[in-house]
């Protein structure tokens, strides 16, 4: 089992032009040049408008819906993590992950176009599918596992990949899918929320766009709603940025500042969470009342071989199935170090019976567990105790 303070196996770390590893890069990403008596990370800029003499064209800041210095710092920082050393990378920050996802799909697709989406992805993709079909877009779906989306690419304008998938944690081969898609002129977008830029770099693997909810592991404290789109094509970035301006899906300056502040601990947090998640997953494997344990870091997981090739750490999420809804509810009532909450990626462990939301094709006893940065032995002990309590048919009052 990997130790909490050791990186999991995977591709070698990418080094920037100064020879900085990820652990160093995240601490300084997007920071301005140091100036005497100034803070290393300037505070949030609250502005609806700016002093704007002369012509508008070329002005770095003109109106608060268009741009903000606090966004600029965050976007620069994320770009340095998504594609270290590549100055072509542009990032567009949004008010939420769904804002970022919607911006890509709705800015790139027109009536008559074909989009290929995962059938097992984030459950709000179903709502977006209905919206797209209402606009005259043909939407095809296929599961993430076994690169099943390959069979649906013919004539597609855009391929949307989610790997690892949420909540099932299947993995697909980004490079293989991107190569096949580009051969037919298809644009490729990857939802990289679960992996983060330190766990997986879709643009390096051939994707045109890397999209994520910064609400999750990127910021990691459960106090920010945020999303972003990263790409290396200026025209593509401009179209996404224009969509943000048109619909007003802009991040608040305080949220952007909190997100930038949180990036400094991204390496430490995600390393520990990945190790903790593997420890919890291994403990779950030994329980006879638990089935279908999934985590890409498990050597026996169906996705492990592929994940080890394209991911440098395997994420904080573990999924598993308990005998029924009642058993799962008793388990969630009995854990003490794991909060019953949706979302994932936070420093505090959370879990939920995913079927309570509807929309995900999962058993009633399916649990998605987001593992935090608590002590691994304490988490394993708590999970085992909660399983014992649930198996005895009791739950704390």
GROMACS .gro file of C-alpha atoms in nm:
model
  397
    1UNK     CA    1   0.000   0.000   0.000
    2UNK     CA    2   0.128   0.345  -0.089
    3UNK     CA    3   0.218   0.564   0.207
    4UNK     CA    4   0.021   0.886   0.251
    5UNK     CA    5   0.326   1.104   0.194
    6UNK     CA    6   0.449   0.922  -0.115
    7UNK     CA    7   0.330   0.978  -0.473
    8UNK     CA    8   0.144   0.694  -0.640
    9UNK     CA    9   0.294   0.534  -0.947
   10UNK     CA   10   0.218   0.691  -1.282
   11UNK     CA   11   0.370   0.916  -1.548
   12UNK     CA   12   0.681   1.108  -1.449
   13UNK     CA   13   0.626   1.455  -1.308
   14UNK     CA   14   0.640   1.732  -1.564
   15UNK     CA   15   0.905   1.998  -1.506
   16UNK     CA   16   0.877   2.361  -1.608
   17UNK     CA   17   1.147   2.572  -1.771
   18UNK     CA   18   1.298   2.652  -1.429
   19UNK     CA   19   1.315   2.284  -1.332
   20UNK     CA   20   1.031   2.319  -1.081
   21UNK     CA   21   0.835   2.008  -0.985
   22UNK     CA   22   0.461   2.018  -0.926
   23UNK     CA   23   0.501   2.049  -0.550
   24UNK     CA   24   0.700   2.369  -0.602
   25UNK     CA   25   0.496   2.501  -0.892
   26UNK     CA   26   0.162   2.500  -0.710
   27UNK     CA   27   0.300   2.719  -0.431
   28UNK     CA   28   0.396   2.998  -0.675
   29UNK     CA   29   0.155   2.949  -0.964
   30UNK     CA   30   0.010   3.270  -1.096
   31UNK     CA   31   0.174   3.499  -0.842
   32UNK     CA   32   0.284   3.846  -0.958
   33UNK     CA   33   0.643   3.960  -0.951
   34UNK     CA   34   0.753   4.024  -0.593
   35UNK     CA   35   0.750   4.388  -0.483
   36UNK     CA   36   0.873   4.533  -0.155
   37UNK     CA   37   0.607   4.551   0.115
   38UNK     CA   38   0.338   4.398  -0.107
   39UNK     CA   39   0.162   4.067  -0.024
   40UNK     CA   40   0.269   3.767  -0.234
   41UNK     CA   41  -0.094   3.709  -0.333
   42UNK     CA   42  -0.276   4.042  -0.375
   43UNK     CA   43  -0.621   4.064  -0.224
   44UNK     CA   44  -0.941   4.037  -0.429
   45UNK     CA   45  -1.029   4.328  -0.654
   46UNK     CA   46  -1.392   4.435  -0.623
   47UNK     CA   47  -1.485   4.644  -0.925
   48UNK     CA   48  -1.786   4.674  -1.152
   49UNK     CA   49  -1.598   4.919  -1.373
   50UNK     CA   50  -1.249   5.063  -1.415
   51UNK     CA   51  -1.106   5.401  -1.515
   52UNK     CA   52  -1.108   5.373  -1.893
   53UNK     CA   53  -0.948   5.662  -2.082
   54UNK     CA   54  -0.941   5.659  -2.460
   55UNK     CA   55  -1.031   5.361  -2.677
   56UNK     CA   56  -1.166   5.035  -2.536
   57UNK     CA   57  -0.972   4.807  -2.770
   58UNK     CA   58  -0.661   4.672  -2.601
   59UNK     CA   59  -0.763   4.781  -2.252
   60UNK     CA   60  -0.678   4.501  -2.006
   61UNK     CA   61  -0.969   4.591  -1.778
   62UNK     CA   62  -1.277   4.778  -1.895
   63UNK     CA   63  -1.586   4.634  -1.727
   64UNK     CA   64  -1.640   4.389  -1.444
   65UNK     CA   65  -1.825   4.131  -1.652
   66UNK     CA   66  -1.538   4.111  -1.900
   67UNK     CA   67  -1.231   4.078  -1.679
   68UNK     CA   68  -1.091   4.123  -1.332
   69UNK     CA   69  -0.730   4.123  -1.203
   70UNK     CA   70  -0.816   3.855  -0.947
   71UNK     CA   71  -0.946   3.626  -1.221
   72UNK     CA   72  -0.633   3.695  -1.422
   73UNK     CA   73  -0.409   3.567  -1.143
   74UNK     CA   74  -0.616   3.254  -1.093
   75UNK     CA   75  -0.641   3.181  -1.465
   76UNK     CA   76  -0.266   3.224  -1.506
   77UNK     CA   77  -0.206   2.988  -1.214
   78UNK     CA   78  -0.434   2.715  -1.349
   79UNK     CA   79  -0.272   2.748  -1.691
   80UNK     CA   80   0.069   2.689  -1.535
   81UNK     CA   81  -0.064   2.366  -1.381
   82UNK     CA   82  -0.256   2.241  -1.685
   83UNK     CA   83   0.032   2.294  -1.929
   84UNK     CA   84   0.357   2.383  -1.751
   85UNK     CA   85   0.585   2.593  -1.966
   86UNK     CA   86   0.339   2.632  -2.254
   87UNK     CA   87   0.259   3.000  -2.299
   88UNK     CA   88  -0.020   2.920  -2.546
   89UNK     CA   89  -0.241   2.793  -2.265
   90UNK     CA   90  -0.543   3.009  -2.192
   91UNK     CA   91  -0.782   2.956  -1.903
   92UNK     CA   92  -1.132   3.097  -1.862
   93UNK     CA   93  -1.275   3.090  -1.508
   94UNK     CA   94  -1.646   3.051  -1.439
   95UNK     CA   95  -1.887   3.084  -1.150
   96UNK     CA   96  -1.926   2.704  -1.128
   97UNK     CA   97  -1.827   2.380  -1.292
   98UNK     CA   98  -2.163   2.366  -1.469
   99UNK     CA   99  -2.099   2.716  -1.600
  100UNK     CA  100  -1.775   2.589  -1.756
  101UNK     CA  101  -1.933   2.271  -1.896
  102UNK     CA  102  -2.228   2.461  -2.040
  103UNK     CA  103  -1.998   2.721  -2.197
  104UNK     CA  104  -1.808   2.456  -2.393
  105UNK     CA  105  -2.109   2.259  -2.512
  106UNK     CA  106  -2.335   2.553  -2.588
  107UNK     CA  107  -2.069   2.772  -2.750
  108UNK     CA  108  -1.939   2.501  -2.983
  109UNK     CA  109  -2.254   2.317  -3.091
  110UNK     CA  110  -2.515   2.431  -3.341
  111UNK     CA  111  -2.841   2.282  -3.473
  112UNK     CA  112  -2.761   1.975  -3.680
  113UNK     CA  113  -2.430   1.906  -3.505
  114UNK     CA  114  -2.359   1.576  -3.333
  115UNK     CA  115  -2.221   1.554  -2.979
  116UNK     CA  116  -2.096   1.239  -2.805
  117UNK     CA  117  -2.138   1.236  -2.428
  118UNK     CA  118  -2.069   0.970  -2.163
  119UNK     CA  119  -2.379   0.780  -2.054
  120UNK     CA  120  -2.231   0.737  -1.705
  121UNK     CA  121  -2.102   1.090  -1.641
  122UNK     CA  122  -2.203   1.362  -1.397
  123UNK     CA  123  -2.580   1.347  -1.361
  124UNK     CA  124  -2.647   1.705  -1.475
  125UNK     CA  125  -2.518   1.607  -1.818
  126UNK     CA  126  -2.864   1.457  -1.866
  127UNK     CA  127  -3.020   1.802  -1.828
  128UNK     CA  128  -2.770   1.947  -2.073
  129UNK     CA  129  -2.848   1.667  -2.317
  130UNK     CA  130  -3.215   1.765  -2.310
  131UNK     CA  131  -3.121   2.128  -2.365
  132UNK     CA  132  -2.894   2.044  -2.658
  133UNK     CA  133  -3.154   1.821  -2.820
  134UNK     CA  134  -3.408   2.102  -2.779
  135UNK     CA  135  -3.170   2.321  -2.980
  136UNK     CA  136  -3.152   2.064  -3.259
  137UNK     CA  137  -2.824   1.897  -3.164
  138UNK     CA  138  -2.804   1.519  -3.201
  139UNK     CA  139  -2.662   1.367  -2.882
  140UNK     CA  140  -2.516   1.016  -2.872
  141UNK     CA  141  -2.405   0.848  -2.551
  142UNK     CA  142  -2.184   0.556  -2.457
  143UNK     CA  143  -2.018   0.436  -2.134
  144UNK     CA  144  -1.675   0.561  -2.030
  145UNK     CA  145  -1.522   0.216  -1.982
  146UNK     CA  146  -1.356   0.023  -2.265
  147UNK     CA  147  -1.340   0.343  -2.473
  148UNK     CA  148  -1.697   0.273  -2.584
  149UNK     CA  149  -1.742   0.628  -2.713
  150UNK     CA  150  -1.519   0.537  -3.009
  151UNK     CA  151  -1.816   0.367  -3.174
  152UNK     CA  152  -2.020   0.689  -3.174
  153UNK     CA  153  -1.769   0.932  -3.327
  154UNK     CA  154  -1.870   0.920  -3.692
  155UNK     CA  155  -1.969   1.271  -3.800
  156UNK     CA  156  -1.948   1.416  -3.449
  157UNK     CA  157  -1.864   1.781  -3.392
  158UNK     CA  158  -1.765   1.736  -3.027
  159UNK     CA  159  -1.664   1.447  -2.801
  160UNK     CA  160  -1.709   1.497  -2.426
  161UNK     CA  161  -1.498   1.267  -2.207
  162UNK     CA  162  -1.522   1.229  -1.830
  163UNK     CA  163  -1.239   1.025  -1.682
  164UNK     CA  164  -1.244   0.898  -1.416
  165UNK     CA  165  -1.622   0.903  -1.445
  166UNK     CA  166  -1.843   1.029  -1.165
  167UNK     CA  167  -1.962   0.836  -0.973
  168UNK     CA  168  -1.863   0.498  -1.120
  169UNK     CA  169  -1.487   0.569  -1.152
  170UNK     CA  170  -1.438   0.410  -1.491
  171UNK     CA  171  -1.141   0.533  -1.696
  172UNK     CA  172  -1.099   0.574  -2.071
  173UNK     CA  173  -0.790   0.627  -2.286
  174UNK     CA  174  -0.779   1.002  -2.355
  175UNK     CA  175  -0.498   0.980  -2.611
  176UNK     CA  176  -0.666   0.700  -2.807
  177UNK     CA  177  -1.004   0.873  -2.813
  178UNK     CA  178  -0.849   1.209  -2.903
  179UNK     CA  179  -0.653   1.064  -3.193
  180UNK     CA  180  -0.961   0.890  -3.332
  181UNK     CA  181  -1.176   1.199  -3.286
  182UNK     CA  182  -0.929   1.436  -3.450
  183UNK     CA  183  -0.900   1.204  -3.749
  184UNK     CA  184  -1.265   1.284  -3.818
  185UNK     CA  185  -1.242   1.654  -3.733
  186UNK     CA  186  -1.407   1.615  -3.393
  187UNK     CA  187  -1.330   1.853  -3.107
  188UNK     CA  188  -1.236   1.682  -2.778
  189UNK     CA  189  -1.318   1.810  -2.429
  190UNK     CA  190  -1.225   1.629  -2.107
  191UNK     CA  191  -1.388   1.677  -1.768
  192UNK     CA  192  -1.082   1.659  -1.543
  193UNK     CA  193  -1.257   1.741  -1.216
  194UNK     CA  194  -1.175   1.427  -1.023
  195UNK     CA  195  -0.810   1.401  -1.126
  196UNK     CA  196  -0.713   1.773  -1.109
  197UNK     CA  197  -0.423   1.906  -1.322
  198UNK     CA  198  -0.173   1.736  -1.090
  199UNK     CA  199  -0.329   1.396  -1.142
  200UNK     CA  200  -0.393   1.413  -1.516
  201UNK     CA  201  -0.317   1.659  -1.796
  202UNK     CA  202  -0.572   1.614  -2.077
  203UNK     CA  203  -0.418   1.877  -2.305
  204UNK     CA  204  -0.088   1.689  -2.301
  205UNK     CA  205  -0.279   1.372  -2.391
  206UNK     CA  206  -0.434   1.531  -2.700
  207UNK     CA  207  -0.756   1.692  -2.580
  208UNK     CA  208  -0.854   2.033  -2.712
  209UNK     CA  209  -1.016   2.148  -2.390
  210UNK     CA  210  -0.970   2.058  -2.024
  211UNK     CA  211  -1.273   2.145  -1.814
  212UNK     CA  212  -1.322   2.114  -1.440
  213UNK     CA  213  -1.530   2.209  -1.143
  214UNK     CA  214  -1.297   2.401  -0.914
  215UNK     CA  215  -1.553   2.346  -0.640
  216UNK     CA  216  -1.406   2.002  -0.578
  217UNK     CA  217  -1.044   1.898  -0.518
  218UNK     CA  218  -0.887   2.195  -0.696
  219UNK     CA  219  -0.986   2.426  -0.409
  220UNK     CA  220  -1.051   2.148  -0.159
  221UNK     CA  221  -1.214   2.328   0.133
  222UNK     CA  222  -1.583   2.306   0.047
  223UNK     CA  223  -1.626   2.684   0.055
  224UNK     CA  224  -1.606   2.790  -0.311
  225UNK     CA  225  -1.816   2.736  -0.623
  226UNK     CA  226  -1.594   2.769  -0.930
  227UNK     CA  227  -1.523   2.621  -1.273
  228UNK     CA  228  -1.276   2.668  -1.556
  229UNK     CA  229  -1.192   2.581  -1.915
  230UNK     CA  230  -0.832   2.546  -2.034
  231UNK     CA  231  -0.714   2.518  -2.393
  232UNK     CA  232  -0.418   2.604  -2.617
  233UNK     CA  233  -0.611   2.748  -2.912
  234UNK     CA  234  -0.665   3.125  -2.899
  235UNK     CA  235  -0.976   3.118  -3.119
  236UNK     CA  236  -1.133   2.841  -2.911
  237UNK     CA  237  -1.055   3.028  -2.589
  238UNK     CA  238  -1.208   3.344  -2.731
  239UNK     CA  239  -1.534   3.169  -2.815
  240UNK     CA  240  -1.561   3.028  -2.462
  241UNK     CA  241  -1.475   3.366  -2.310
  242UNK     CA  242  -1.737   3.536  -2.528
  243UNK     CA  243  -1.996   3.289  -2.402
  244UNK     CA  244  -1.903   3.374  -2.043
  245UNK     CA  245  -1.950   3.743  -2.115
  246UNK     CA  246  -2.281   3.692  -2.293
  247UNK     CA  247  -2.447   3.481  -2.022
  248UNK     CA  248  -2.265   3.650  -1.732
  249UNK     CA  249  -2.137   3.327  -1.574
  250UNK     CA  250  -1.849   3.508  -1.408
  251UNK     CA  251  -1.674   3.411  -1.084
  252UNK     CA  252  -1.684   3.652  -0.792
  253UNK     CA  253  -1.349   3.810  -0.703
  254UNK     CA  254  -1.360   3.665  -0.351
  255UNK     CA  255  -1.422   3.315  -0.486
  256UNK     CA  256  -1.140   3.355  -0.737
  257UNK     CA  257  -0.904   3.476  -0.465
  258UNK     CA  258  -0.997   3.190  -0.230
  259UNK     CA  259  -0.938   2.943  -0.513
  260UNK     CA  260  -0.594   3.087  -0.591
  261UNK     CA  261  -0.502   3.081  -0.223
  262UNK     CA  262  -0.606   2.714  -0.201
  263UNK     CA  263  -0.388   2.607  -0.495
  264UNK     CA  264  -0.074   2.632  -0.281
  265UNK     CA  265  -0.174   2.317  -0.091
  266UNK     CA  266  -0.306   2.124  -0.392
  267UNK     CA  267  -0.007   1.891  -0.415
  268UNK     CA  268  -0.002   1.814  -0.042
  269UNK     CA  269  -0.378   1.764  -0.024
  270UNK     CA  270  -0.417   1.542  -0.327
  271UNK     CA  271  -0.115   1.327  -0.242
  272UNK     CA  272  -0.249   1.254   0.105
  273UNK     CA  273  -0.605   1.206  -0.016
  274UNK     CA  274  -0.495   0.958  -0.282
  275UNK     CA  275  -0.302   0.754  -0.026
  276UNK     CA  276  -0.592   0.765   0.220
  277UNK     CA  277  -0.841   0.664  -0.049
  278UNK     CA  278  -0.631   0.363  -0.139
  279UNK     CA  279  -0.612   0.260   0.227
  280UNK     CA  280  -0.990   0.286   0.266
  281UNK     CA  281  -1.053   0.100  -0.061
  282UNK     CA  282  -0.826  -0.186   0.047
  283UNK     CA  283  -1.007  -0.207   0.380
  284UNK     CA  284  -1.344  -0.223   0.204
  285UNK     CA  285  -1.226  -0.513  -0.013
  286UNK     CA  286  -1.198  -0.731   0.295
  287UNK     CA  287  -1.563  -0.686   0.395
  288UNK     CA  288  -1.811  -0.947   0.276
  289UNK     CA  289  -2.107  -0.704   0.297
  290UNK     CA  290  -1.933  -0.466   0.054
  291UNK     CA  291  -1.932  -0.527  -0.321
  292UNK     CA  292  -1.806  -0.353  -0.635
  293UNK     CA  293  -1.532  -0.151  -0.466
  294UNK     CA  294  -1.387   0.091  -0.721
  295UNK     CA  295  -1.077   0.309  -0.702
  296UNK     CA  296  -0.831   0.346  -0.993
  297UNK     CA  297  -0.537   0.296  -0.756
  298UNK     CA  298  -0.637  -0.057  -0.660
  299UNK     CA  299  -0.417  -0.303  -0.853
  300UNK     CA  300  -0.721  -0.521  -0.920
  301UNK     CA  301  -0.947  -0.240  -1.037
  302UNK     CA  302  -1.062  -0.278  -1.400
  303UNK     CA  303  -0.926   0.069  -1.476
  304UNK     CA  304  -0.595   0.042  -1.293
  305UNK     CA  305  -0.364  -0.044  -1.584
  306UNK     CA  306  -0.492   0.243  -1.798
  307UNK     CA  307  -0.507   0.484  -1.505
  308UNK     CA  308  -0.144   0.407  -1.416
  309UNK     CA  309  -0.046   0.501  -1.771
  310UNK     CA  310  -0.222   0.838  -1.795
  311UNK     CA  311  -0.265   0.952  -1.434
  312UNK     CA  312   0.004   1.053  -1.185
  313UNK     CA  313  -0.228   1.011  -0.885
  314UNK     CA  314  -0.560   0.837  -0.861
  315UNK     CA  315  -0.790   1.076  -0.680
  316UNK     CA  316  -0.975   1.083  -0.353
  317UNK     CA  317  -1.301   0.908  -0.446
  318UNK     CA  318  -1.391   0.548  -0.362
  319UNK     CA  319  -1.721   0.397  -0.466
  320UNK     CA  320  -1.878   0.077  -0.337
  321UNK     CA  321  -2.215  -0.092  -0.297
  322UNK     CA  322  -2.382  -0.200   0.025
  323UNK     CA  323  -2.662  -0.462   0.037
  324UNK     CA  324  -2.954  -0.216   0.017
  325UNK     CA  325  -3.071   0.137   0.083
  326UNK     CA  326  -3.137   0.076   0.453
  327UNK     CA  327  -2.792  -0.072   0.510
  328UNK     CA  328  -2.631   0.226   0.337
  329UNK     CA  329  -2.833   0.471   0.547
  330UNK     CA  330  -2.730   0.294   0.866
  331UNK     CA  331  -2.367   0.302   0.756
  332UNK     CA  332  -2.381   0.675   0.681
  333UNK     CA  333  -2.544   0.742   1.018
  334UNK     CA  334  -2.273   0.546   1.200
  335UNK     CA  335  -1.957   0.702   1.056
  336UNK     CA  336  -1.810   0.975   1.270
  337UNK     CA  337  -1.523   1.111   1.059
  338UNK     CA  338  -1.721   1.113   0.734
  339UNK     CA  339  -1.989   1.375   0.679
  340UNK     CA  340  -2.309   1.289   0.491
  341UNK     CA  341  -2.281   1.539   0.209
  342UNK     CA  342  -2.264   1.565  -0.167
  343UNK     CA  343  -1.963   1.688  -0.369
  344UNK     CA  344  -1.610   1.551  -0.330
  345UNK     CA  345  -1.247   1.655  -0.305
  346UNK     CA  346  -1.257   1.834   0.029
  347UNK     CA  347  -1.007   1.808   0.313
  348UNK     CA  348  -1.285   1.660   0.529
  349UNK     CA  349  -1.414   1.318   0.427
  350UNK     CA  350  -1.773   1.300   0.300
  351UNK     CA  351  -1.998   1.030   0.162
  352UNK     CA  352  -2.348   0.987   0.034
  353UNK     CA  353  -2.588   0.728  -0.097
  354UNK     CA  354  -2.573   0.853  -0.452
  355UNK     CA  355  -2.911   0.714  -0.553
  356UNK     CA  356  -3.091   0.972  -0.340
  357UNK     CA  357  -3.048   1.230  -0.616
  358UNK     CA  358  -3.180   1.021  -0.902
  359UNK     CA  359  -3.022   1.043  -1.245
  360UNK     CA  360  -2.731   0.805  -1.177
  361UNK     CA  361  -2.781   0.444  -1.282
  362UNK     CA  362  -2.653   0.297  -0.956
  363UNK     CA  363  -2.794   0.048  -0.703
  364UNK     CA  364  -2.985   0.183  -0.403
  365UNK     CA  365  -2.695   0.081  -0.178
  366UNK     CA  366  -2.430   0.255  -0.388
  367UNK     CA  367  -2.206   0.487  -0.183
  368UNK     CA  368  -1.964   0.749  -0.314
  369UNK     CA  369  -1.700   0.824  -0.052
  370UNK     CA  370  -1.471   1.126  -0.084
  371UNK     CA  371  -1.166   1.069   0.132
  372UNK     CA  372  -1.012   1.367   0.308
  373UNK     CA  373  -0.678   1.437   0.472
  374UNK     CA  374  -0.754   1.283   0.812
  375UNK     CA  375  -0.525   1.011   0.947
  376UNK     CA  376  -0.562   0.700   0.732
  377UNK     CA  377  -0.576   0.457   1.026
  378UNK     CA  378  -0.848   0.664   1.191
  379UNK     CA  379  -1.055   0.666   0.873
  380UNK     CA  380  -1.022   0.291   0.822
  381UNK     CA  381  -1.116   0.228   1.184
  382UNK     CA  382  -1.421   0.454   1.154
  383UNK     CA  383  -1.541   0.292   0.831
  384UNK     CA  384  -1.501  -0.058   0.974
  385UNK     CA  385  -1.691   0.036   1.289
  386UNK     CA  386  -1.972   0.189   1.086
  387UNK     CA  387  -1.999  -0.126   0.874
  388UNK     CA  388  -2.016  -0.339   1.188
  389UNK     CA  389  -2.290  -0.115   1.326
  390UNK     CA  390  -2.488  -0.125   1.002
  391UNK     CA  391  -2.451  -0.503   0.978
  392UNK     CA  392  -2.597  -0.540   1.326
  393UNK     CA  393  -2.905  -0.358   1.208
  394UNK     CA  394  -2.860  -0.059   1.433
  395UNK     CA  395  -2.779   0.306   1.385
  396UNK     CA  396  -2.692   0.573   1.636
  397UNK     CA  397  -2.994   0.756   1.774
   0.00000   0.00000   0.00000
